[in-house]
Structure formats: structure tokens, C-alpha cells
GROMACS .gro file of C-alpha atoms in nm:
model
  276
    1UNK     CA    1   0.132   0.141   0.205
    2UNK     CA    2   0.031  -0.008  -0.150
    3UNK     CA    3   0.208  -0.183  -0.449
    4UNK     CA    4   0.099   0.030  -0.711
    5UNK     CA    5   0.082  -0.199  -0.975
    6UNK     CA    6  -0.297  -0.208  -1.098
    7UNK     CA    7  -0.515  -0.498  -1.117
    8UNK     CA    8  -0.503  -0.642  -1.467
    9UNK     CA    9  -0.214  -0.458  -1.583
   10UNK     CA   10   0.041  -0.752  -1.588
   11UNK     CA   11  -0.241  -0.919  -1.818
   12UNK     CA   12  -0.368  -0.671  -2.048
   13UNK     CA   13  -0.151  -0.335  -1.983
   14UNK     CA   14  -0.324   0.005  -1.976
   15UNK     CA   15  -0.422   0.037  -2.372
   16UNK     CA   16  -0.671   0.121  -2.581
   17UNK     CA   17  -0.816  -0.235  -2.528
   18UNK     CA   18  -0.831  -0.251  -2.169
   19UNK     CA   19  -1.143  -0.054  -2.081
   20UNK     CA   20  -1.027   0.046  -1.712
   21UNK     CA   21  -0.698   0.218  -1.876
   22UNK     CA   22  -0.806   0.576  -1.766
   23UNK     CA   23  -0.871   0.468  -1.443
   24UNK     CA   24  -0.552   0.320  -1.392
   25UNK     CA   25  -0.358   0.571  -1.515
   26UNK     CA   26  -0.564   0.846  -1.275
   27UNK     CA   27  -0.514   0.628  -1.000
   28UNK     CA   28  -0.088   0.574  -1.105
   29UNK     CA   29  -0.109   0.977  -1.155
   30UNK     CA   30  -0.287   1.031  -0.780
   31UNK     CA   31  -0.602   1.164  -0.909
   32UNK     CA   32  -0.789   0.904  -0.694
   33UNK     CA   33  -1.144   1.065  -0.680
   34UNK     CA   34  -1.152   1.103  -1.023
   35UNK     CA   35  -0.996   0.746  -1.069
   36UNK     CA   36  -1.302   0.604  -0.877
   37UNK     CA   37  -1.559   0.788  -1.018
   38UNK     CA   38  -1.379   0.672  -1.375
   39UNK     CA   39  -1.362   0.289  -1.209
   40UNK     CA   40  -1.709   0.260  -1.132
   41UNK     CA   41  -1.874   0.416  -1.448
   42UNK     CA   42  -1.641   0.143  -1.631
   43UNK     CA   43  -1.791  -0.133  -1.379
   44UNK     CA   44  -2.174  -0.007  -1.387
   45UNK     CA   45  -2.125  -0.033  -1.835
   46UNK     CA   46  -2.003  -0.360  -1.802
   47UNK     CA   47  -2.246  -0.502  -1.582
   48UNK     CA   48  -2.463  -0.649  -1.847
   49UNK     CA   49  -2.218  -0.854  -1.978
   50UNK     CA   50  -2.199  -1.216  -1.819
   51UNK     CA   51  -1.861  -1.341  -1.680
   52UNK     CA   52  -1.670  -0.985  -1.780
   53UNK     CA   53  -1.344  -0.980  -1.629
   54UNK     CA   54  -1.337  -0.583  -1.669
   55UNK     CA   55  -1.600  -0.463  -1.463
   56UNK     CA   56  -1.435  -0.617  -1.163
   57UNK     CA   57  -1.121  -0.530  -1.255
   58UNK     CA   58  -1.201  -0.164  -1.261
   59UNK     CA   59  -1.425  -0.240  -0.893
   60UNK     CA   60  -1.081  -0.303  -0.788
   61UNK     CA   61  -0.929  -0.038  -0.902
   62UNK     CA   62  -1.211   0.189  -0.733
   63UNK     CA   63  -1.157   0.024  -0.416
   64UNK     CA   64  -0.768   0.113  -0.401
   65UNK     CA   65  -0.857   0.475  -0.501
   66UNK     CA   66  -1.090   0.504  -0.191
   67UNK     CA   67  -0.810   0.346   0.067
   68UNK     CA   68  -0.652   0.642  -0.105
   69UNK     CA   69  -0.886   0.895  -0.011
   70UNK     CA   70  -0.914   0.730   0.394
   71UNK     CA   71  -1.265   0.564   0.262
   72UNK     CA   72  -1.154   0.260   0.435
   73UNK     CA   73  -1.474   0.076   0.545
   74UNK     CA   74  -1.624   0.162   0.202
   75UNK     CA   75  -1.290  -0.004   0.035
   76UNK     CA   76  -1.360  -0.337   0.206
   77UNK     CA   77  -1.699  -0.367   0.125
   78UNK     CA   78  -1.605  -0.313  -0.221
   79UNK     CA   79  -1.305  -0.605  -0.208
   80UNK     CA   80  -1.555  -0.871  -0.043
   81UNK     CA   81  -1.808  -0.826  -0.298
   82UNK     CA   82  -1.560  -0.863  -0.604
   83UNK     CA   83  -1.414  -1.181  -0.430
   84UNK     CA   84  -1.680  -1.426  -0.558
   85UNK     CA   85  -1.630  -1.267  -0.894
   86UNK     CA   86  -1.293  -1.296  -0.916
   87UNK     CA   87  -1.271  -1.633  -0.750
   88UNK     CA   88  -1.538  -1.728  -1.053
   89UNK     CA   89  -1.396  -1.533  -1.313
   90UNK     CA   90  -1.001  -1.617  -1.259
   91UNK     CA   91  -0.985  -1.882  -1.045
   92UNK     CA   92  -0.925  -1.887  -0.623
   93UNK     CA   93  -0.504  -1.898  -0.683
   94UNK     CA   94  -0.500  -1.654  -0.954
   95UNK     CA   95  -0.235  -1.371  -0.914
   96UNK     CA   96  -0.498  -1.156  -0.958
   97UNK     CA   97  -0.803  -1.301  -0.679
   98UNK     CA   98  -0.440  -1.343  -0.489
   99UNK     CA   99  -0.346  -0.978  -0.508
  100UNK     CA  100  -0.725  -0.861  -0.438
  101UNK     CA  101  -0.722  -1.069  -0.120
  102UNK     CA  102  -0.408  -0.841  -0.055
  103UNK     CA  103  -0.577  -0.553  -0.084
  104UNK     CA  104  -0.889  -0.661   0.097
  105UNK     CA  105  -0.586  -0.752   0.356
  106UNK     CA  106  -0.486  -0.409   0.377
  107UNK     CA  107  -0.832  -0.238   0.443
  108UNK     CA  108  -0.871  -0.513   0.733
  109UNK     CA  109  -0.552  -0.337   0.884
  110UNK     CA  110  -0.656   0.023   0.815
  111UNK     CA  111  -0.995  -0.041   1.011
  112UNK     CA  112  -0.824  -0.218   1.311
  113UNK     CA  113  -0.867  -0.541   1.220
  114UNK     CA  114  -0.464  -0.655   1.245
  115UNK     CA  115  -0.483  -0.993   1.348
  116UNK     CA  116  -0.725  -1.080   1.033
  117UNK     CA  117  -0.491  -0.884   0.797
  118UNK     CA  118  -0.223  -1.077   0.907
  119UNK     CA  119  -0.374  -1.407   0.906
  120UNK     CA  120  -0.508  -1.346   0.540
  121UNK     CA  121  -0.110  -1.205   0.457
  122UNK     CA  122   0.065  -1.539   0.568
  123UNK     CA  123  -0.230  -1.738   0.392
  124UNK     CA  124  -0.192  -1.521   0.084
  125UNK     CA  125   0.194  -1.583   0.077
  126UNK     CA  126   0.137  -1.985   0.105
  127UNK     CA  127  -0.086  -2.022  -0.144
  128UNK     CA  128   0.106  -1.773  -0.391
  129UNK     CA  129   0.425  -1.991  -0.332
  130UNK     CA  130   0.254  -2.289  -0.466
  131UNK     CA  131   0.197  -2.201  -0.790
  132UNK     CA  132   0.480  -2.016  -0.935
  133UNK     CA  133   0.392  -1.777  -1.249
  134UNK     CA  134   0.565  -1.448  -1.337
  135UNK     CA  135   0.312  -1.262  -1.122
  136UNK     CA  136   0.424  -1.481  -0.780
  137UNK     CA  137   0.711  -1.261  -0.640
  138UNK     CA  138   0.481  -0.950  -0.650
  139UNK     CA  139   0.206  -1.126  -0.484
  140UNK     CA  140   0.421  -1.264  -0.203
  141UNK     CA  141   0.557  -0.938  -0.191
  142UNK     CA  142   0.254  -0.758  -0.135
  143UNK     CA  143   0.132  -0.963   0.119
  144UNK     CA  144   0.464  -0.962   0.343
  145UNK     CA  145   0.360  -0.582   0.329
  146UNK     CA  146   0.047  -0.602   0.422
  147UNK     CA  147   0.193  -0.858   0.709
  148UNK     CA  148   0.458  -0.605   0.824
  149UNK     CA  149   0.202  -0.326   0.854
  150UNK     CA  150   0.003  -0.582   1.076
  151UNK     CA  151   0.256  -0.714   1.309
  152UNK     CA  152   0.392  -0.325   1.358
  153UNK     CA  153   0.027  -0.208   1.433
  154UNK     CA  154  -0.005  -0.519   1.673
  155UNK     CA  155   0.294  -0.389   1.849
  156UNK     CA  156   0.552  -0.701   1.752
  157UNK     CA  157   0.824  -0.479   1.639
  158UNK     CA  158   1.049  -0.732   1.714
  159UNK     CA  159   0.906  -0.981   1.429
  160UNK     CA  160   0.906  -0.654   1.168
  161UNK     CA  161   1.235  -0.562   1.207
  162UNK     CA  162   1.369  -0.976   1.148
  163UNK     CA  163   1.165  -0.969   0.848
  164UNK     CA  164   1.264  -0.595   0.708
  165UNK     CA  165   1.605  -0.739   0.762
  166UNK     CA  166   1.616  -1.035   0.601
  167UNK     CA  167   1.418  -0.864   0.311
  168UNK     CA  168   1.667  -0.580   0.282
  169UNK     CA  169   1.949  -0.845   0.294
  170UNK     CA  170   1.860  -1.030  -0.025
  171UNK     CA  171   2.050  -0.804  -0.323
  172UNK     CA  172   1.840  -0.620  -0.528
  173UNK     CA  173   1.770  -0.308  -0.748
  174UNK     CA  174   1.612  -0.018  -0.526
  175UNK     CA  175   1.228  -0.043  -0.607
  176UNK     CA  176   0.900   0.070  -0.410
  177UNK     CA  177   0.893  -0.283  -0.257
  178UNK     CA  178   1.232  -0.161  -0.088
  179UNK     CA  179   1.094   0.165  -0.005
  180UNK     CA  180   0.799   0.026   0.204
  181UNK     CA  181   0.990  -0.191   0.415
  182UNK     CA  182   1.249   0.043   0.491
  183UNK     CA  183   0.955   0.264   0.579
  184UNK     CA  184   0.846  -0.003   0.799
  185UNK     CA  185   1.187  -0.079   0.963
  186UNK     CA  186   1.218   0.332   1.031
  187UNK     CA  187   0.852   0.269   1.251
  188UNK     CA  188   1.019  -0.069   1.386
  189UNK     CA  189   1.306   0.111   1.559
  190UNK     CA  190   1.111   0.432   1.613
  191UNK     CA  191   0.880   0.203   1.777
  192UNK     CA  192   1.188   0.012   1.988
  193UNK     CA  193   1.370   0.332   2.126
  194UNK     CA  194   1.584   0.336   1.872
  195UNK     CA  195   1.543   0.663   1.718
  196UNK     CA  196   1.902   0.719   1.555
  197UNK     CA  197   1.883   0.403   1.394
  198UNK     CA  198   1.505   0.499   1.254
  199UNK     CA  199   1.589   0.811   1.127
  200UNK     CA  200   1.916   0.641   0.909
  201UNK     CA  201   1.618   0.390   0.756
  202UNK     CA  202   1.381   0.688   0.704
  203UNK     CA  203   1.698   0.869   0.523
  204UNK     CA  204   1.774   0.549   0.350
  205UNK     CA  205   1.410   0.517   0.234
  206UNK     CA  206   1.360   0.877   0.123
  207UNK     CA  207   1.735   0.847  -0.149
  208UNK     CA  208   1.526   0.521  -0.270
  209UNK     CA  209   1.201   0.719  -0.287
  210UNK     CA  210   1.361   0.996  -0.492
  211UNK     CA  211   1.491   0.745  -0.774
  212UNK     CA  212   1.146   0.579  -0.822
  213UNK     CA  213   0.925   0.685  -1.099
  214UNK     CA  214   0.664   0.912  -1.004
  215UNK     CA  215   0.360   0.679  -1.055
  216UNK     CA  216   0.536   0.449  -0.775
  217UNK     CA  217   0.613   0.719  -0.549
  218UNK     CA  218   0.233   0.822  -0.564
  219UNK     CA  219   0.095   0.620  -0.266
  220UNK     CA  220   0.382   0.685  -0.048
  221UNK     CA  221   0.351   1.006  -0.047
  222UNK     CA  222   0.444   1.188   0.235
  223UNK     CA  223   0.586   0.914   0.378
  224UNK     CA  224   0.959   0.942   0.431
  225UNK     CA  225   0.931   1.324   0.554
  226UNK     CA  226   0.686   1.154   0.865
  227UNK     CA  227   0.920   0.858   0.923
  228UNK     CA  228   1.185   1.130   0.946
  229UNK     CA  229   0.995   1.371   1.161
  230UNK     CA  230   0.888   1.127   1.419
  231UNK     CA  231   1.251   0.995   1.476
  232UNK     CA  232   1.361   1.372   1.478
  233UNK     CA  233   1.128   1.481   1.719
  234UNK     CA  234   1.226   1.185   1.961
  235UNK     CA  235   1.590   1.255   1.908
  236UNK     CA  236   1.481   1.595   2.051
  237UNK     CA  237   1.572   1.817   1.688
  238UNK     CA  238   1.237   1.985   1.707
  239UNK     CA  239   1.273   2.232   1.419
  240UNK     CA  240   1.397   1.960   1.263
  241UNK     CA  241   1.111   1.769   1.321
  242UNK     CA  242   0.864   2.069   1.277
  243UNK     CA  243   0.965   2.126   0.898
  244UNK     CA  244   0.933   1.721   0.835
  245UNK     CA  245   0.622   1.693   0.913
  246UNK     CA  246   0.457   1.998   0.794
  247UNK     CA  247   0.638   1.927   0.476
  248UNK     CA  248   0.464   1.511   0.472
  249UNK     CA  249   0.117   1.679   0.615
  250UNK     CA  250   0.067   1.919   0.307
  251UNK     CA  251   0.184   1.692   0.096
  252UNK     CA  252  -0.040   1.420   0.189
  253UNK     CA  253  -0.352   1.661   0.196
  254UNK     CA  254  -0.242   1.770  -0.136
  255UNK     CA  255  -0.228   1.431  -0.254
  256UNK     CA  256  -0.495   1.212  -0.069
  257UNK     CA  257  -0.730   1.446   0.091
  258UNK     CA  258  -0.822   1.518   0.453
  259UNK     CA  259  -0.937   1.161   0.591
  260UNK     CA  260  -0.605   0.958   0.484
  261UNK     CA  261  -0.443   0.795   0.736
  262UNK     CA  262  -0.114   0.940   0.677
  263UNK     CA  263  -0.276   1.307   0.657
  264UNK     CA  264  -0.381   1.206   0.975
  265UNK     CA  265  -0.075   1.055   1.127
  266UNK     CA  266   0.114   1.408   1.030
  267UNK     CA  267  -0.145   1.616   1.147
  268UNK     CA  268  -0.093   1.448   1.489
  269UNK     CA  269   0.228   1.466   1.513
  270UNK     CA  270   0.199   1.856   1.463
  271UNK     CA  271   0.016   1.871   1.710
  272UNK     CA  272   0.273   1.681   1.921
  273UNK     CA  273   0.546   1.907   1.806
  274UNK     CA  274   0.322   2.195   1.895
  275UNK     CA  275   0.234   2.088   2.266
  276UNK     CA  276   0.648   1.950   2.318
   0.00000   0.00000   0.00000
């Protein structure tokens, strides 16, 4: 699951001025080879130049856009060699070295690495909280995601579903920060037994999903229909089931490719259905 806000776009905004602005928007519009490919031609230009905030901005950018495509291990290489750069460049508590560390966070979790995504989430969070600029809530935000994903992949479904809930609790508009942990709850209780209850967040998660703009509902794509199908299937509503997660499995190979995750995750549970 990833915040799609951009690196560099709370600074400089995708114009004319910011040279990874067709990157971004490929990447917001879910073109995500072609958003790489565009990232690192911008990076390999701007190479020359000494101390250029751009050409690591746009590495970053090429780094989400291979999580996107399941390139996982090639993702995290990218985010550990930008982290000098940024810490350089912007500073070690900058929102935007902060929100890279969350996305290095992220590809930790993806490649099994759960405990170290998590540790790197809570540190994130701290150090966010210190400093408090207009970017803070969105960093703390992305790293309680990236902690959630972590502590559900460890198994502590437990700890994700008190801190879904006391997220959730706190009014505010629908947004795709509401969408993922409503996504996460759904795998919480899934997770728990508690399939009824899973399928009502995955329901709940899909109405906020559908109100989103479409460059936020981009990464989750796919998403709410395998939430859905997973709690139908254990509720034992296998047609049910069957059309949910055909329905999140071509989307996602529409969208990501073959060697995402969640193409994976769907094309699993197919096979589930299949052998049930």
C-alpha cells in the first residue's frame, strides 16, 4: 500500500519547472514502467550537476514505480543509495529524507524483512513528530502504514486492529489514508476469524475507494475486490468470492503487471477458490 503523493511535489508541484513532472504524473496515472524509464533518464541528465535536488528526486520516483511493478529488491537498492543524497541535499529530518525512509520502509516489508520495516516506521514517526511543518501529518501517516503492514505480516493482528481503530476514530474527511487502513483492518479481522466483520471494512473501504480521485486510487488497485473476496470465501459465498477476486486479479495485472504482490495475492486465492 503507498501514499501516492510524489516526492517533491509538496515543494515544487508537477510544472513546467520541476524536471521530474512527467514522471510523476505517469506514475499518479499508473503507467509505472514508463514512469521509471522517464525517472531515470531525468536522474542520469542531472547527474553532472553538483548538489541537484532533482535527480534524486526523480531516483525516488523510479524506485516507487518499480515496488509498482513487484521489482522489490531492485526498489531498495535504489532507496539506500539516494539516502546519503537526500540526507546531504535536504537534511536527515526533512519531510522529504523522512518520507524516502518510508518508502525504503515499505520495500523492507515487501522482501520479508518486517521487523526492520517496523522498527524504521516507529523511528520515522518520532522523529517526524519533532519537528512539525505542513508536511508532518503525511509523514507520520505514511509510516503508521508502513507499520500496520508490518505488524499484520508479523502476525500481531491484535496491535493492527487497536491502531486501525483508533485511527478510524479520529473525525475526518474520507481520503486514501482512510482507505489503507480500513484495508488493513479488513486483513486484521480476516486474519482473527472474524470474517463478517472483515468483509463490512472491505465494503466500507471499497464506498471510500470509489470517491477518491483516480490518481489516489491508482496504487490500491485491486485492493478492496481481494479484501472482499478473501472474507467471502471464508464466510463460505464462493461465487461470491470467485467474481471478487477474478475481478482484483485482472485488474491488478492490468494495472501493475505480473510480479506485483497483489497480482500475486489474487492469483492465489483463485487458486484457493478453485481447489475449495
Amino acid at each position: 500500500m503507498t501514499l501516492s503523493r510524489s516526492h517533491g511535489e509538496g515543494e515544487a508541484g508537477p510544472t513546467a519547472a520541476y524536471p521530474p513532472a512527467r514522471a510523476t504524473a505517469l506514475y499518479q496515472a499508473g503507467h509505472y514502467a514508463e514512469a521509471e524509464a522517464e525517472a531515470r533518464s531525468v536522474a542520469a541528465a542531472r547527474a553532472p550537476l553538483h548538489d541537484d535536488p532533482f535527480g534524486p528526486l526523480a531516483l525516488g520516483i523510479a524506485g516507487l514505480a518499480a515496488i509498482a511493478q513487484g521489482h522489490h529488491a531492485e526498489a531498495l537498492a535504489t532507496f539506500e543509495a539516494l539516502l546519503p543524497d537526500f540526507g546531504r541535499i535536504f537534511g536527515a529530518e526533512h519531510p522529504m529524507t523522512l518520507k524516502l525512509r518510508t518508502d525504503r520502509a515499505q520495500a523492507l516489508n515487501l522482501l520479508g524483512r518486517h521487523d526492520a520495516c517496523e522498527a524504521e516506521c516507529v523511528d520515522v514517526m518520532r522523529t517526524a513528530s519533532r519537528n512539525a511543518t505542513p508536511e508532518t501529518p503525511f509523514i507520520v501517516m505514511a509510516a503508521l502504514n508502513g507499520r500496520i503492514a508490518a505488524l499484520n505480516a508479523l502476525g500481531d493482528h491484535p496491535a493492527v486492529e487497536g491502531l486501525a481503530r483508533d485511527f478510524l476514530a479520529a473525525p475526518r474527511e474520507p481520503d486514501q489514508p482512510t482507505l489503507i487502513v480500513l484495508l488493513s483492518l479488513a486483513l486484521s479481522l480476516h486474519a482473527q476469524g472474524r470474517h463478517e466483520e472483515a468483509l463490512a471494512a472491505a465494503e466500507r473501504a471499497g464506498e471510500v475507494y470509489r470517491g477518491l480521485p483516480p490518481e489516489q486510487r491508482g496504487p490500491e488497485t485491486g485492493a478492496v475486490d481481494l479484501a472482499a473476496a478473501s472474507a467471502l470465501l471464508a464466510l463460505g459465498r464462493g461465487s461470491e468470492a470467485r467474481s471478487r477476486a477474478v475481478a482484483a486479479h485482472d485488474a491488478c495485472l492490468a494495472a501493475f503487471g505480473p510480479d506485483n504482490v497483489r497480482t500475486g495475492q489474487a492469483r492465489a486465492l483463485l487458486d484457493r477458490i478453485g481447489g475449495a
